[in-house]
C-alpha cells in the first residue's frame, strides 16, 4: 500500500523515478512522508493527489468549521494512534479527517466503535495535530500514552542529566512523562511563546503560554493532573535542580536543540499553596536578531541614539518594565559599536545570549559576585565600554558613575516608567544629584506593542468616539487606520509579533540643571518634550497612523498624558 502511494505521486508527475527511489530508501515510515520531509513534494499537493485517486475530498482544516460534538463517543485511541479527527456530521454519518487516505482499516475500526457510517476526508497531518492540541489539550496524546515514539527526537537535551535514583526521579524519567514535557516545550516554541507558566492550583495543573506579551491558557486533559509531580520533577532534573527540595525557590537553566535550533530556557521554581509553580523564559537564539536599525525606532531616534552610543564616556540608561525589550536594545547597541579596537565587558544576571567578541560575566549573588563587585573588577581589565545588567542599589550606581568619570562608556538598565524618572530614581537611591547630572548622557524608555496581522487587519475611518482625546488627528490627515480582526495566520488573535516604541531623553544643559536641583520627573519630562522629545505615547500614535498597530493596543500599553 505504501509502494502504491509513491507510484500514484510518480504517475501524477509529483515525483520523479529517482526521487521515488530515494524516498523508498529513507528511514521514514512511509514513502509519502519521506518525500515530503526530503522536500520533493508539498504535503498539500501530495494529499490532494492521493485523495483524488481514491475519490475522497481534500479539506483545509484551517478554513473548516469544526463541530466538536462529533468528538463525543469517538474513541480517543483512534485519534492518537491513527491521526484521525472527527470534524462534523452528514445526516447520520460522521465526517472524519485522515492524513492517510489509502489506509482504510482505522476508518472501519471507527465505524465499528461508533456504530455509525464514516465519511473520510483528507487533511494535512499537522493540521490534525493542531486540532488535537487545541481541543483535547496540549500533551493529551502522551497522557493517554497511545502514540508510538517518533523515529527522530524533536527535543534534544544538550547537557547530560543526572538523577539520584529516587522513586520520584525514576517516575520523572518514564517515557510518557519525558514525552509529555517535550510536547509542552515544543508547543511553546512553535507558538513563539516567550514564557511558559505551569501553575499548581486547587483545580489541578494550569499551563499558560505568554505570546507577544499576552498570557494564553492552554487546554489540558484532566488526566494530566496525576502527572503533576512527575512533570515538575522532570523539569527540575532537566535544569539540574534538587528535586527533593520543595520548600525553597530554585533557579536553573535548560539547554535544548529543537528541530536543529538551539534554545536556552531559564527556569524559576517557587513553592505555592497547592504545589510548586514553574515559569520558564524561552530564549530562542536563532529567532533573535540584534540589529539596532530593525527594532522599530523612528529614524530621528535611531540617528540620535546611534550618535550617543559612540560617546567616549558617560552613562546611557535603558528603562522599562520586565519584558519590554531592554536587553535586545542593549545587545544591539553593543554589537553596533563593536570593533577590534574596542574592548566591551558586560556583567549580567543572567547572561541571556552569548555574543561573539564581547566579554560577558555571569553574576552569582549567592557567592558575593554582585553587579557592584564585578564592576570594580571589570575596571581593572582595561575596558572601553561596560554594560551593567541593572542598577539596583546605591553601590552599583556609584560604581557605574565612577566608571563613567574615569573615561568609560557605561550602559545599564533601570526600572522606571519613563525616561525622565531615571534621574529622580538614581537620586532616590542616594547618588549625589551633581553626579547624576554630570554623568547621565541619555535615557531611552521603551515598551513593546503587538503588531497587527498583515493578513487580516481591517482599515476604518475613526470617529471622535473611537479614540482618546490625545489622538493626533493632525497626523492622520483624513487617512484610515487599522484594527485587529483575527484569521488562521495569527491564530485568530489579530496580531503577529511585536515592535518597540521609544522615548529618548538626551541630557542637555537645561535637563542637567533640573537634575542637579532634584526637580520632579514631571518637570523634567515637560522640558524634554519642549526640547523635542517624543514620548512613548506619541511614538505609539505614530505606529497607529503608519498602520502597524491598533488604537486598542496603544491604550493597553501606554497611558494618556497631558503635557
Coordinates of C-alpha atoms in Angstrom, one line a residue:
X1 CA 0.0 0.0 0.0
X2 CA 2.9 2.4 0.8
X3 CA 4.5 1.5 -2.5
X4 CA 1.2 2.2 -4.2
X5 CA 1.1 5.7 -2.7
X6 CA 4.5 6.5 -4.1
X7 CA 3.6 5.2 -7.5
X8 CA 0.5 7.4 -7.6
X9 CA 2.6 10.5 -6.9
X10 CA 5.1 9.4 -9.6
X11 CA 2.4 8.8 -12.1
X12 CA 0.9 12.2 -11.5
X13 CA 4.2 13.9 -12.1
X14 CA 4.8 14.9 -8.4
X15 CA 7.8 12.6 -8.0
X16 CA 10.5 11.6 -10.5
X17 CA 11.7 8.0 -10.6
X18 CA 14.9 9.0 -8.8
X19 CA 13.0 10.8 -6.1
X20 CA 10.7 7.9 -5.6
X21 CA 13.6 5.5 -5.1
X22 CA 15.3 7.9 -2.6
X23 CA 12.0 8.2 -0.7
X24 CA 11.8 4.4 -0.6
X25 CA 15.3 4.1 0.9
X26 CA 14.6 6.7 3.6
X27 CA 14.1 5.7 7.2
X28 CA 10.6 7.3 7.3
X29 CA 7.7 5.1 8.0
X30 CA 6.0 5.8 4.6
X31 CA 7.3 6.8 1.1
X32 CA 4.9 9.8 1.1
X33 CA 6.2 11.2 4.4
X34 CA 9.8 10.6 3.2
X35 CA 9.1 12.5 0.0
X36 CA 7.6 15.4 2.0
X37 CA 10.4 15.5 4.5
X38 CA 13.0 15.4 1.7
X39 CA 11.3 18.4 0.1
X40 CA 10.3 16.6 -3.1
X41 CA 6.7 17.4 -2.8
X42 CA 4.4 19.6 -0.6
X43 CA 2.1 17.7 1.8
X44 CA -1.0 19.5 0.5
X45 CA -0.2 18.6 -3.2
X46 CA 0.6 15.0 -2.3
X47 CA -2.6 14.5 -0.2
X48 CA -4.8 16.2 -2.9
X49 CA -3.4 13.7 -5.5
X50 CA -4.0 10.7 -3.2
X51 CA -7.5 11.9 -2.3
X52 CA -8.4 12.4 -5.9
X53 CA -7.1 8.9 -6.8
X54 CA -9.4 7.2 -4.3
X55 CA -12.3 9.6 -4.7
X56 CA -12.2 11.5 -1.4
X57 CA -12.5 15.2 -0.7
X58 CA -9.4 17.2 0.4
X59 CA -10.2 19.8 3.1
X60 CA -8.2 22.7 4.6
X61 CA -8.9 22.4 8.3
X62 CA -7.9 26.0 8.9
X63 CA -10.8 27.0 6.8
X64 CA -13.3 24.4 8.1
X65 CA -15.8 24.8 10.8
X66 CA -15.4 22.0 13.3
X67 CA -18.4 20.5 15.1
X68 CA -16.9 19.5 18.4
X69 CA -20.0 17.4 19.3
X70 CA -18.6 14.8 16.9
X71 CA -15.9 14.1 19.5
X72 CA -18.5 12.7 21.9
X73 CA -18.3 8.9 21.8
X74 CA -15.5 8.8 19.3
X75 CA -12.6 6.6 20.6
X76 CA -9.7 8.7 21.5
X77 CA -7.2 5.9 20.9
X78 CA -8.0 6.2 17.2
X79 CA -7.4 10.0 17.3
X80 CA -4.0 9.5 18.7
X81 CA -2.9 6.2 17.2
X82 CA -4.2 6.8 13.7
X83 CA -4.3 10.6 13.4
X84 CA -8.0 10.7 12.8
X85 CA -10.2 13.6 13.9
X86 CA -14.0 13.8 13.7
X87 CA -15.0 17.2 12.3
X88 CA -18.7 17.0 11.9
X89 CA -21.8 15.1 10.7
X90 CA -23.6 14.5 7.4
X91 CA -27.0 13.1 8.2
X92 CA -26.3 10.1 10.5
X93 CA -22.7 9.7 9.3
X94 CA -19.5 11.1 11.0
X95 CA -17.1 13.1 8.8
X96 CA -13.6 12.1 9.8
X97 CA -10.3 13.8 8.7
X98 CA -7.4 11.5 8.0
X99 CA -3.9 12.1 6.6
X100 CA -3.6 8.6 5.1
X101 CA -6.4 8.1 2.5
X102 CA -5.1 4.7 1.5
X103 CA -5.3 3.1 4.9
X104 CA -9.0 2.1 5.4
X105 CA -8.6 -0.1 8.4
X106 CA -8.7 2.7 11.1
X107 CA -11.9 4.1 9.4
X108 CA -13.5 0.7 9.6
X109 CA -12.5 0.4 13.3
X110 CA -14.0 3.9 13.9
X111 CA -17.2 2.8 12.3
X112 CA -17.4 -0.4 14.4
X113 CA -16.7 1.6 17.6
X114 CA -19.2 4.3 17.0
X115 CA -21.9 2.3 15.2
X116 CA -22.1 5.0 12.5
X117 CA -21.1 5.3 8.9
X118 CA -17.8 7.1 8.5
X119 CA -17.2 9.6 5.7
X120 CA -13.5 10.2 5.3
X121 CA -11.9 13.4 4.1
X122 CA -8.2 14.1 3.7
X123 CA -6.3 16.8 5.6
X124 CA -2.7 17.6 6.5
X125 CA -1.2 15.8 9.4
X126 CA 0.0 19.0 11.1
X127 CA -3.5 20.4 10.9
X128 CA -5.0 17.3 12.5
X129 CA -2.3 17.5 15.3
X130 CA -3.2 21.2 15.8
X131 CA -6.9 20.3 16.4
X132 CA -5.8 17.6 18.9
X133 CA -3.8 20.1 20.9
X134 CA -6.4 22.8 20.7
X135 CA -9.5 20.8 21.5
X136 CA -8.1 17.9 23.5
X137 CA -5.3 19.7 25.3
X138 CA -1.5 20.0 24.9
X139 CA 0.1 16.8 25.8
X140 CA -3.1 14.8 25.7
X141 CA -1.8 12.1 23.4
X142 CA 1.1 11.5 25.9
X143 CA -1.3 11.4 28.8
X144 CA -3.1 8.6 27.1
X145 CA 0.3 7.1 26.2
X146 CA -1.1 6.0 22.9
X147 CA 1.3 7.4 20.3
X148 CA 4.3 5.3 19.3
X149 CA 7.7 7.1 19.8
X150 CA 8.8 9.0 16.7
X151 CA 11.9 8.0 14.8
X152 CA 13.6 11.3 15.5
X153 CA 13.7 13.2 18.7
X154 CA 12.2 16.7 18.3
X155 CA 13.5 17.9 21.6
X156 CA 17.2 17.1 22.4
X157 CA 18.9 18.0 25.6
X158 CA 22.3 19.5 25.0
X159 CA 23.6 18.6 28.5
X160 CA 23.7 15.3 30.2
X161 CA 21.2 15.0 33.1
X162 CA 21.8 13.2 36.3
X163 CA 19.3 11.5 38.7
X164 CA 19.6 10.5 42.3
X165 CA 17.9 7.1 41.8
X166 CA 14.9 8.0 44.0
X167 CA 11.4 6.8 43.2
X168 CA 10.4 10.4 42.2
X169 CA 13.3 10.8 39.8
X170 CA 12.6 7.4 38.2
X171 CA 9.0 8.4 37.7
X172 CA 10.1 11.6 36.1
X173 CA 12.3 9.6 33.6
X174 CA 9.4 7.5 32.3
X175 CA 9.0 7.7 28.6
X176 CA 5.4 9.1 28.8
X177 CA 6.5 11.8 31.2
X178 CA 9.5 12.7 29.1
X179 CA 7.4 13.0 26.0
X180 CA 4.7 15.0 27.8
X181 CA 7.3 17.6 29.0
X182 CA 8.8 17.7 25.5
X183 CA 5.4 18.3 24.0
X184 CA 4.8 21.2 26.4
X185 CA 8.1 22.8 25.4
X186 CA 7.7 22.1 21.7
X187 CA 4.3 23.6 21.5
X188 CA 5.6 26.7 23.4
X189 CA 8.5 27.2 21.0
X190 CA 6.4 26.6 17.9
X191 CA 3.8 29.2 19.1
X192 CA 6.6 31.8 19.6
X193 CA 6.0 31.9 23.3
X194 CA 8.4 34.0 25.4
X195 CA 7.4 32.3 28.7
X196 CA 5.7 29.1 29.9
X197 CA 3.7 29.2 33.1
X198 CA 3.0 25.8 34.8
X199 CA 0.9 26.5 37.9
X200 CA -0.4 24.2 40.6
X201 CA -3.9 25.4 41.5
X202 CA -6.7 23.8 43.5
X203 CA -8.4 22.6 40.4
X204 CA -5.2 21.0 39.1
X205 CA -2.4 21.9 36.8
X206 CA -2.8 25.0 34.6
X207 CA -0.5 25.7 31.7
X208 CA -0.3 29.2 30.1
X209 CA 1.9 30.5 27.3
X210 CA 2.9 34.2 27.0
X211 CA 2.7 35.0 23.3
X212 CA 3.5 38.6 22.2
X213 CA 3.2 39.7 25.8
X214 CA -0.2 38.2 26.5
X215 CA -0.9 35.1 28.5
X216 CA -2.9 32.4 26.7
X217 CA -4.3 29.5 28.8
X218 CA -3.7 26.1 27.1
X219 CA -6.4 23.4 27.2
X220 CA -5.2 20.3 29.1
X221 CA -6.9 17.0 29.6
X222 CA -8.0 16.3 33.2
X223 CA -5.8 13.2 33.3
X224 CA -2.7 15.4 33.3
X225 CA -3.2 16.2 37.0
X226 CA -2.0 12.8 38.0
X227 CA 1.4 13.6 36.3
X228 CA 1.8 16.9 38.2
X229 CA 4.7 15.8 40.4
X230 CA 6.4 13.9 37.6
X231 CA 6.2 16.9 35.3
X232 CA 7.7 19.3 37.9
X233 CA 10.4 16.7 38.8
X234 CA 11.3 16.1 35.1
X235 CA 11.7 19.8 34.5
X236 CA 13.8 20.2 37.7
X237 CA 16.0 17.3 36.6
X238 CA 16.5 18.9 33.2
X239 CA 17.5 22.2 34.9
X240 CA 19.9 20.4 37.3
X241 CA 17.9 21.4 40.3
X242 CA 17.3 19.5 43.6
X243 CA 14.0 17.5 43.1
X244 CA 13.8 16.7 46.8
X245 CA 13.7 20.4 47.8
X246 CA 10.1 21.6 47.7
X247 CA 10.2 24.3 50.3
X248 CA 12.5 26.9 48.8
X249 CA 12.6 28.7 45.4
X250 CA 15.2 27.4 42.9
X251 CA 16.5 28.8 39.6
X252 CA 18.0 26.8 36.8
X253 CA 18.7 26.6 33.1
X254 CA 17.9 24.1 30.4
X255 CA 19.7 23.9 27.0
X256 CA 17.8 22.2 24.2
X257 CA 18.1 21.7 20.5
X258 CA 14.7 21.8 18.8
X259 CA 14.5 20.9 15.1
X260 CA 18.1 21.9 14.8
X261 CA 17.7 25.2 16.6
X262 CA 19.5 25.8 19.9
X263 CA 17.1 27.1 22.6
X264 CA 18.0 28.2 26.2
X265 CA 15.4 28.1 28.9
X266 CA 15.6 30.0 32.2
X267 CA 13.5 28.3 34.8
X268 CA 12.3 29.5 38.1
X269 CA 10.5 27.2 40.6
X270 CA 8.6 28.7 43.6
X271 CA 6.6 26.7 46.2
X272 CA 2.9 27.7 46.2
X273 CA 0.0 26.6 48.3
X274 CA -1.1 23.8 46.0
X275 CA 2.3 22.7 44.9
X276 CA 5.3 24.1 43.1
X277 CA 4.8 26.7 40.3
X278 CA 7.2 26.9 37.4
X279 CA 7.9 29.8 35.0
X280 CA 10.3 29.2 32.0
X281 CA 11.7 32.0 29.9
X282 CA 12.4 30.8 26.4
X283 CA 15.4 32.2 24.7
X284 CA 15.4 31.1 21.1
X285 CA 18.9 32.0 19.8
X286 CA 18.1 31.5 16.1
X287 CA 15.0 33.7 16.3
X288 CA 16.9 36.7 17.8
X289 CA 18.4 39.4 15.5
X290 CA 20.3 42.1 17.3
X291 CA 20.2 44.9 14.8
X292 CA 19.5 48.4 16.3
X293 CA 18.1 49.7 13.0
X294 CA 15.4 47.0 12.8
X295 CA 14.0 47.4 16.3
X296 CA 11.3 49.8 15.1
X297 CA 12.9 53.1 16.2
X298 CA 11.8 56.2 14.3
X299 CA 14.6 57.4 12.0
X300 CA 15.4 60.5 14.1
X301 CA 15.5 58.5 17.3
X302 CA 17.8 55.9 15.7
X303 CA 20.1 58.7 14.3
X304 CA 20.3 60.4 17.7
X305 CA 20.8 57.2 19.7
X306 CA 23.5 56.0 17.2
X307 CA 25.5 59.1 17.9
X308 CA 25.1 58.8 21.7
X309 CA 26.4 55.3 21.8
X310 CA 29.6 56.4 20.1
X311 CA 30.4 58.8 23.1
X312 CA 33.8 58.2 24.7
X313 CA 32.4 58.2 28.2
X314 CA 29.2 58.7 30.2
X315 CA 26.2 56.7 31.3
X316 CA 23.4 55.5 28.9
X317 CA 20.3 54.1 30.6
X318 CA 17.5 52.0 29.1
X319 CA 14.4 51.9 31.2
X320 CA 11.1 49.9 31.2
X321 CA 9.4 47.0 32.9
X322 CA 10.4 43.4 32.7
X323 CA 9.9 42.0 29.2
X324 CA 9.9 45.4 27.4
X325 CA 13.0 44.6 25.2
X326 CA 15.7 46.4 27.2
X327 CA 18.2 43.6 26.7
X328 CA 17.6 43.4 23.0
X329 CA 18.2 47.2 22.7
X330 CA 21.4 47.0 24.8
X331 CA 22.8 44.0 22.9
X332 CA 22.0 45.6 19.6
X333 CA 23.8 48.8 20.7
X334 CA 26.9 46.9 21.8
X335 CA 27.1 45.0 18.5
X336 CA 26.7 48.2 16.5
X337 CA 29.7 49.9 18.2
X338 CA 31.8 46.6 18.5
X339 CA 35.1 46.7 16.8
X340 CA 38.6 45.1 17.2
X341 CA 39.8 48.4 18.7
X342 CA 37.1 48.4 21.4
X343 CA 37.0 46.2 24.5
X344 CA 33.5 45.6 25.8
X345 CA 32.8 43.8 29.0
X346 CA 29.3 43.0 30.4
X347 CA 28.1 41.9 33.8
X348 CA 24.6 40.3 33.6
X349 CA 22.1 38.4 35.8
X350 CA 21.7 36.2 33.9
X351 CA 23.6 36.2 30.6
X352 CA 20.7 35.7 28.2
X353 CA 22.5 35.5 24.9
X354 CA 26.2 34.9 24.2
X355 CA 27.7 37.5 21.9
X356 CA 30.8 36.9 19.9
X357 CA 33.6 39.3 20.5
X358 CA 32.1 40.6 23.8
X359 CA 33.3 39.5 27.2
X360 CA 30.3 38.5 29.4
X361 CA 30.3 37.9 33.1
X362 CA 27.5 35.9 34.9
X363 CA 26.5 37.4 38.3
X364 CA 26.3 35.0 41.2
X365 CA 24.9 36.9 44.2
X366 CA 25.0 33.8 46.5
X367 CA 28.8 33.8 46.4
X368 CA 29.1 37.6 46.6
X369 CA 29.7 38.1 42.8
X370 CA 27.3 41.0 42.5
X371 CA 26.9 43.8 39.9
X372 CA 28.9 46.1 42.2
X373 CA 31.7 43.6 42.9
X374 CA 32.1 42.6 39.3
X375 CA 32.1 46.2 38.1
X376 CA 35.0 47.0 40.4
X377 CA 36.9 44.1 38.9
X378 CA 36.0 44.9 35.3
X379 CA 37.7 48.3 35.5
X380 CA 41.0 46.6 36.2
X381 CA 40.6 44.8 32.8
X382 CA 41.0 48.0 30.8
X383 CA 37.6 48.1 29.1
X384 CA 36.4 50.8 26.8
X385 CA 32.7 50.0 27.1
X386 CA 30.9 48.4 30.1
X387 CA 27.4 47.0 30.4
X388 CA 25.9 46.6 33.8
X389 CA 22.8 44.4 33.6
X390 CA 20.8 46.6 36.1
X391 CA 21.5 49.4 38.6
X392 CA 19.6 48.0 41.6
X393 CA 21.3 49.7 44.6
X394 CA 23.5 52.7 45.6
X395 CA 26.7 50.7 45.5
X396 CA 26.2 49.6 41.9
X397 CA 25.1 53.2 40.9
X398 CA 28.1 54.7 42.5
X399 CA 30.5 52.2 40.8
X400 CA 28.8 52.9 37.4
X401 CA 29.2 56.6 37.9
X402 CA 32.9 56.1 38.9
X403 CA 33.4 54.1 35.8
X404 CA 32.0 56.8 33.6
X405 CA 34.1 59.5 35.4
X406 CA 37.2 57.5 34.7
X407 CA 36.7 57.6 30.9
X408 CA 34.4 54.6 30.3
X409 CA 31.1 54.4 28.4
X410 CA 28.6 52.6 30.7
X411 CA 25.3 51.0 29.6
X412 CA 22.8 49.9 32.1
X413 CA 19.0 49.5 32.8
X414 CA 16.7 50.9 35.4
X415 CA 13.1 50.1 36.3
X416 CA 11.2 53.4 35.8
X417 CA 8.0 54.2 34.0
X418 CA 9.5 56.8 31.6
X419 CA 12.8 58.3 30.7
X420 CA 12.6 61.4 32.9
X421 CA 12.1 59.2 36.0
X422 CA 15.7 57.8 35.7
X423 CA 17.2 61.0 37.1
X424 CA 15.0 61.1 40.2
X425 CA 15.3 57.3 40.7
X426 CA 19.1 57.5 40.9
X427 CA 18.9 60.4 43.3
X428 CA 16.4 58.5 45.4
X429 CA 19.0 55.7 45.6
X430 CA 21.3 58.1 47.4
X431 CA 23.5 59.2 44.5
X432 CA 24.5 62.9 44.7
X433 CA 22.5 64.9 42.2
X434 CA 25.6 66.6 40.8
X435 CA 27.0 63.2 39.9
X436 CA 23.7 62.1 38.2
X437 CA 23.5 65.4 36.3
X438 CA 27.2 65.2 35.2
X439 CA 27.3 61.6 34.0
X440 CA 24.0 60.5 32.6
X441 CA 24.1 61.3 28.8
X442 CA 20.8 59.8 27.7
X443 CA 17.9 57.7 28.8
X444 CA 15.9 55.5 26.5
X445 CA 12.5 54.4 27.8
X446 CA 10.7 51.7 25.8
X447 CA 7.7 49.3 25.6
X448 CA 6.6 46.6 23.2
X449 CA 3.4 46.9 21.1
X450 CA 1.8 44.0 19.3
X451 CA 2.0 44.3 15.5
X452 CA -1.3 43.9 13.6
X453 CA -1.5 40.8 11.5
X454 CA -0.9 41.9 7.9
X455 CA -3.3 39.2 6.6
X456 CA -6.4 40.3 8.4
X457 CA -6.1 43.8 9.7
X458 CA -9.1 45.9 8.8
X459 CA -9.0 49.6 7.8
X460 CA -11.6 52.1 9.1
X461 CA -12.2 55.8 9.4
X462 CA -12.1 56.6 13.2
X463 CA -14.5 58.9 14.8
X464 CA -14.0 61.1 17.9
X465 CA -15.8 58.4 20.0
X466 CA -13.4 55.7 18.8
X467 CA -10.2 57.3 20.0
X468 CA -8.9 59.1 23.2
X469 CA -8.5 62.9 23.4
X470 CA -4.8 62.9 22.7
X471 CA -5.1 61.1 19.4
X472 CA -3.1 63.0 16.8
X473 CA -5.7 64.0 14.2
X474 CA -3.3 66.3 12.6
X475 CA -1.0 63.4 11.7
X476 CA -3.9 61.3 10.3
X477 CA -4.9 64.0 7.7
X478 CA -8.1 62.1 6.7
X479 CA -6.4 58.8 6.2
X480 CA -7.8 55.5 7.5
X481 CA -6.2 53.5 10.4
X482 CA -6.4 49.8 11.1
X483 CA -7.8 47.5 13.8
X484 CA -7.4 43.8 14.6
X485 CA -9.7 41.1 13.2
X486 CA -8.2 37.6 13.5
X487 CA -7.5 34.9 11.0
X488 CA -5.8 31.5 10.7
X489 CA -2.4 33.1 10.1
X490 CA -2.4 34.8 13.5
X491 CA -4.4 32.1 15.4
X492 CA -7.4 34.4 15.4
X493 CA -5.7 36.8 17.8
X494 CA -5.3 39.7 15.3
X495 CA -1.7 40.3 16.0
X496 CA 1.6 38.7 15.0
X497 CA 4.9 39.7 16.5
X498 CA 5.8 42.9 18.4
X499 CA 7.7 46.1 17.8
X500 CA 9.2 48.7 20.1
X501 CA 8.1 52.2 21.0
X502 CA 10.8 54.5 22.2
X503 CA 11.3 57.7 24.2
X504 CA 14.8 59.1 24.0
X505 CA 15.7 61.8 26.5
X506 CA 19.1 63.5 25.8
X507 CA 20.6 65.3 28.7
X508 CA 21.2 68.9 27.6
X509 CA 22.2 71.8 29.8
X510 CA 18.6 72.6 30.8
X511 CA 17.9 68.9 31.8
X512 CA 21.2 68.7 33.7
X513 CA 20.3 71.8 35.7
X514 CA 16.9 70.4 36.7
X515 CA 18.5 67.1 37.7
X516 CA 21.0 69.0 39.8
X517 CA 18.2 70.7 41.7
X518 CA 16.4 67.3 42.2
X519 CA 13.4 68.6 40.2
X520 CA 10.5 66.2 39.9
X521 CA 10.4 63.9 36.9
X522 CA 7.2 65.6 35.7
X523 CA 9.1 68.9 35.3
X524 CA 12.0 67.2 33.6
X525 CA 9.5 65.5 31.2
X526 CA 7.8 68.8 30.3
X527 CA 11.1 70.4 29.5
X528 CA 12.3 67.4 27.5
X529 CA 9.2 67.5 25.3
X530 CA 9.7 71.2 24.7
X531 CA 13.2 70.4 23.6
X532 CA 11.8 67.9 21.0
X533 CA 11.5 64.6 22.9
X534 CA 8.8 62.3 21.5
X535 CA 7.1 60.4 24.4
X536 CA 6.2 56.7 24.4
X537 CA 2.5 57.7 23.7
X538 CA 3.5 59.9 20.8
X539 CA 5.7 57.2 19.3
X540 CA 2.8 54.7 19.7
X541 CA 0.4 57.0 17.9
X542 CA 2.9 57.3 15.0
X543 CA 2.8 53.5 14.7
X544 CA -1.1 53.6 14.6
X545 CA -1.0 56.2 11.9
X546 CA 1.5 54.1 9.9
X547 CA -0.9 51.2 10.1
X548 CA 1.4 49.0 12.2
X549 CA -0.7 48.7 15.3
X550 CA -4.2 49.5 16.7
X551 CA -5.7 52.1 19.0
X552 CA -6.6 49.3 21.4
X553 CA -3.0 48.2 21.7
X554 CA -1.8 51.7 22.4
X555 CA -4.4 52.1 25.2
X556 CA -3.3 48.7 26.6
X557 CA 0.4 49.5 26.8
X558 CA 0.6 53.3 27.3
X559 CA -1.2 55.8 29.5
X560 CA -2.6 59.1 28.5
X561 CA -0.6 62.3 29.0
X562 CA -1.5 65.9 29.4
X563 CA 1.7 67.9 28.6

